[in-house]
Amino acid sequence: MRAARWEWLPPLGLVALALGVWEGWVRAAGTPRWLLPPPSAIGRALLSDRALLWHHGGVTLREVLLGFALALVAGTLLAATIDASRTVERAVYPLVIASQTVPIPALAPLLLIWFGYGLLPKVLVVALIGFFPICVNTVDGLRAADRETLALLRGFGAGRWTRFRLVKLPGALPFVFSGARVAVAVCVIGAVFAELVGARAGLGHLLTRSAAQLLTARVFAAIVVLAAMGIGLFGLVALAERWLLPWRRYTTGTGGR
Amino acid sequence: MTEGGPARRDAGCDPAAPAATPTTAPLLDIRHLSASYREGGRTLPVLDDVALTVGGGEFVALIGPSGSGKSTLLDLVAGLADPDRGEIRFGGGPTTAPGRLGRAAYMRQRDLLLPWRTALDNAAVGLEAGGTARRAARAAARARFSEFGLAGFEGAYPGQLSGGMRQRVAFLRTALLRRPLLLLDEPFGALDALTRAAMQEWLLDRLDAEGDRRPAVLLVTHDVEEAVLLADRVVALTPAPGRVARVEPIALPRPRRRETVTDPAFVRHKGALLAALGPLPGSRS
Ligand SMILES: Nc1ncnc2c1ncn2[C@@H]1O[C@H](COP(=O)(O)OP(=O)(O)O)[C@@H](O)[C@H]1O
Ligand SMILES: [Mg+2]
């Protein structure tokens, strides 16, 4: 635990140093506030605009959480289907991989046309972006199931579903979590992008509106909140993993002892 | 070379036999068994015309060099595959692979504990896989934890257990199934010599403790001493493809202990089996 706390020191020190240089340079050069506000001004914006940031942040967080949940459910379900059926694997899996060549943010305007300015198109963009890492990782996890263990359970009289429930699914969970950790970070990006295309609320919306008004400190404040949201969600997923998969602590290395 | 006539002294004790089976049939009766693997268009013969019987409560050891098809034979008996030729009978007529699934309790070479399950849940998984409710399976496992020298480790994950303890959890998982036949594939192969000796005695004690519910055992090993020390009968296989090279009934009295290895009869059995196995790499005679 103590070692973990020390690990934070170098990056924090680096950030502090960068902020200090930034502050000093902007002041010394007399850079106009609308062009590049100093960190102190961004800090003040974070405080004075907290109601605004809270409101729009809440909107974005809701889109992220709903989209992420949708990606998690759809991604794992499709992965299970791909794993269960050779036919589905042959037909669908190449499409899942190929879907990554479609720039999903480019779909945002389409979704805007079809579903309007509300919550739904944002949730869909977020889900589309988060879906891929979750699905691909889960497929890998299900495939990684030990063949001998599966044979052992067959010998105990376990059918296909029981083998899935007792061996494949729990064995794939660490892979699901790796996928989810990646997904949750890109989901925040997805939500902001969907809001940039067209929205009435959310941090992406606040970002564009503030930039148009040259409220640059507020733009930075919104970016800080977004970064914090991404890091926080990532941390929550990692925490859930530690809590739900306590056995992972004892399986370092080759699985023995 | 095939085994001599059908076993006579095996008769009369056959808890797994379906109702209408003649009581003279052995528990497990393997005839003319041949098997092969196909890999990339080529056929690799693994077992060739093997005959083997195991009577109720009997302890049979199967020895042979690595690759002689011992594990394959257990897979076939367990119902994980069907042979190319030959029959596998369970106290009756020939069976098919699906019909054999779950009839014997199979313990494979690797302990195959599930890393995400505690020792208790791992011991219970065999019953659970067979359809027993989770609660009941756990209760049955818990009741026998101290008997297997595992008391206090119910909540430990496999990653926290020593090799010997992991092996005992795997044993308990197998024993809980209460099958009349145990298939054990080199259960002590990965253990150090001392743990291994202790586990061999422990296994004999466990079997004796079962009384008239004592299961039959088909034990695969590549250790001739282990085979002679534990078994009523030892079947030696030739190098691949495995054929029966010798069937050696072991006439040593029970209970057997470590000291048994110095018995002249023990040494004779061992010599006969080593001779039947032929010149092995790294061994004399
Ligand atoms: N699933 C498999 N596919 C192809 N070949 C196999 C397979 N399992 C075992 N073999 C081969 O069959 C032979 C016998 O294997 P096995 O039954 O494990 O022997 P043993 O247990 O006596 O060492 C070996 O040459 C092994 O490589
Ligand atoms: Mg083997």
mmCIF file with all atom_site columns, C-alpha atoms in Angstrom, chain A residues 34 196 203-220:
data_model
loop_
_atom_site.group_PDB
_atom_site.id
_atom_site.type_symbol
_atom_site.label_atom_id
_atom_site.label_alt_id
_atom_site.label_comp_id
_atom_site.label_asym_id
_atom_site.label_entity_id
_atom_site.label_seq_id
_atom_site.pdbx_PDB_ins_code
_atom_site.Cartn_x
_atom_site.Cartn_y
_atom_site.Cartn_z
_atom_site.occupancy
_atom_site.B_iso_or_equiv
_atom_site.pdbx_formal_charge
_atom_site.auth_seq_id
_atom_site.auth_comp_id
_atom_site.auth_asym_id
_atom_site.auth_atom_id
_atom_site.pdbx_PDB_model_num
ATOM 1  C CA . TRP A 1 34  ? -9.098  34.181 -24.141 1.00 0.00 ? 34  TRP A CA 1
ATOM 2  C CA . LEU A 1 196 ? -20.265 18.202 -30.313 1.00 0.00 ? 196 LEU A CA 1
ATOM 3  C CA . LEU A 1 203 ? -19.970 18.895 -21.405 1.00 0.00 ? 203 LEU A CA 1
ATOM 4  C CA . GLY A 1 204 ? -19.366 18.612 -25.154 1.00 0.00 ? 204 GLY A CA 1
ATOM 5  C CA . HIS A 1 205 ? -22.151 21.109 -25.710 1.00 0.00 ? 205 HIS A CA 1
ATOM 6  C CA . LEU A 1 206 ? -20.778 23.403 -22.988 1.00 0.00 ? 206 LEU A CA 1
ATOM 7  C CA . LEU A 1 207 ? -17.358 23.122 -24.606 1.00 0.00 ? 207 LEU A CA 1
ATOM 8  C CA . THR A 1 208 ? -18.501 24.323 -28.042 1.00 0.00 ? 208 THR A CA 1
ATOM 9  C CA . ARG A 1 209 ? -20.732 27.043 -26.617 1.00 0.00 ? 209 ARG A CA 1
ATOM 10 C CA . SER A 1 210 ? -18.001 28.405 -24.339 1.00 0.00 ? 210 SER A CA 1
ATOM 11 C CA . ALA A 1 211 ? -15.421 28.304 -27.111 1.00 0.00 ? 211 ALA A CA 1
ATOM 12 C CA . ALA A 1 212 ? -17.729 30.331 -29.372 1.00 0.00 ? 212 ALA A CA 1
ATOM 13 C CA . GLN A 1 213 ? -18.017 32.916 -26.591 1.00 0.00 ? 213 GLN A CA 1
ATOM 14 C CA . LEU A 1 214 ? -14.221 32.865 -26.076 1.00 0.00 ? 214 LEU A CA 1
ATOM 15 C CA . LEU A 1 215 ? -14.746 31.742 -22.473 1.00 0.00 ? 215 LEU A CA 1
ATOM 16 C CA . THR A 1 216 ? -11.509 29.785 -22.746 1.00 0.00 ? 216 THR A CA 1
ATOM 17 C CA . ALA A 1 217 ? -11.066 29.175 -19.006 1.00 0.00 ? 217 ALA A CA 1
ATOM 18 C CA . ARG A 1 218 ? -14.466 27.510 -18.959 1.00 0.00 ? 218 ARG A CA 1
ATOM 19 C CA . VAL A 1 219 ? -13.474 25.317 -21.929 1.00 0.00 ? 219 VAL A CA 1
ATOM 20 C CA . PHE A 1 220 ? -10.450 24.163 -19.966 1.00 0.00 ? 220 PHE A CA 1
#
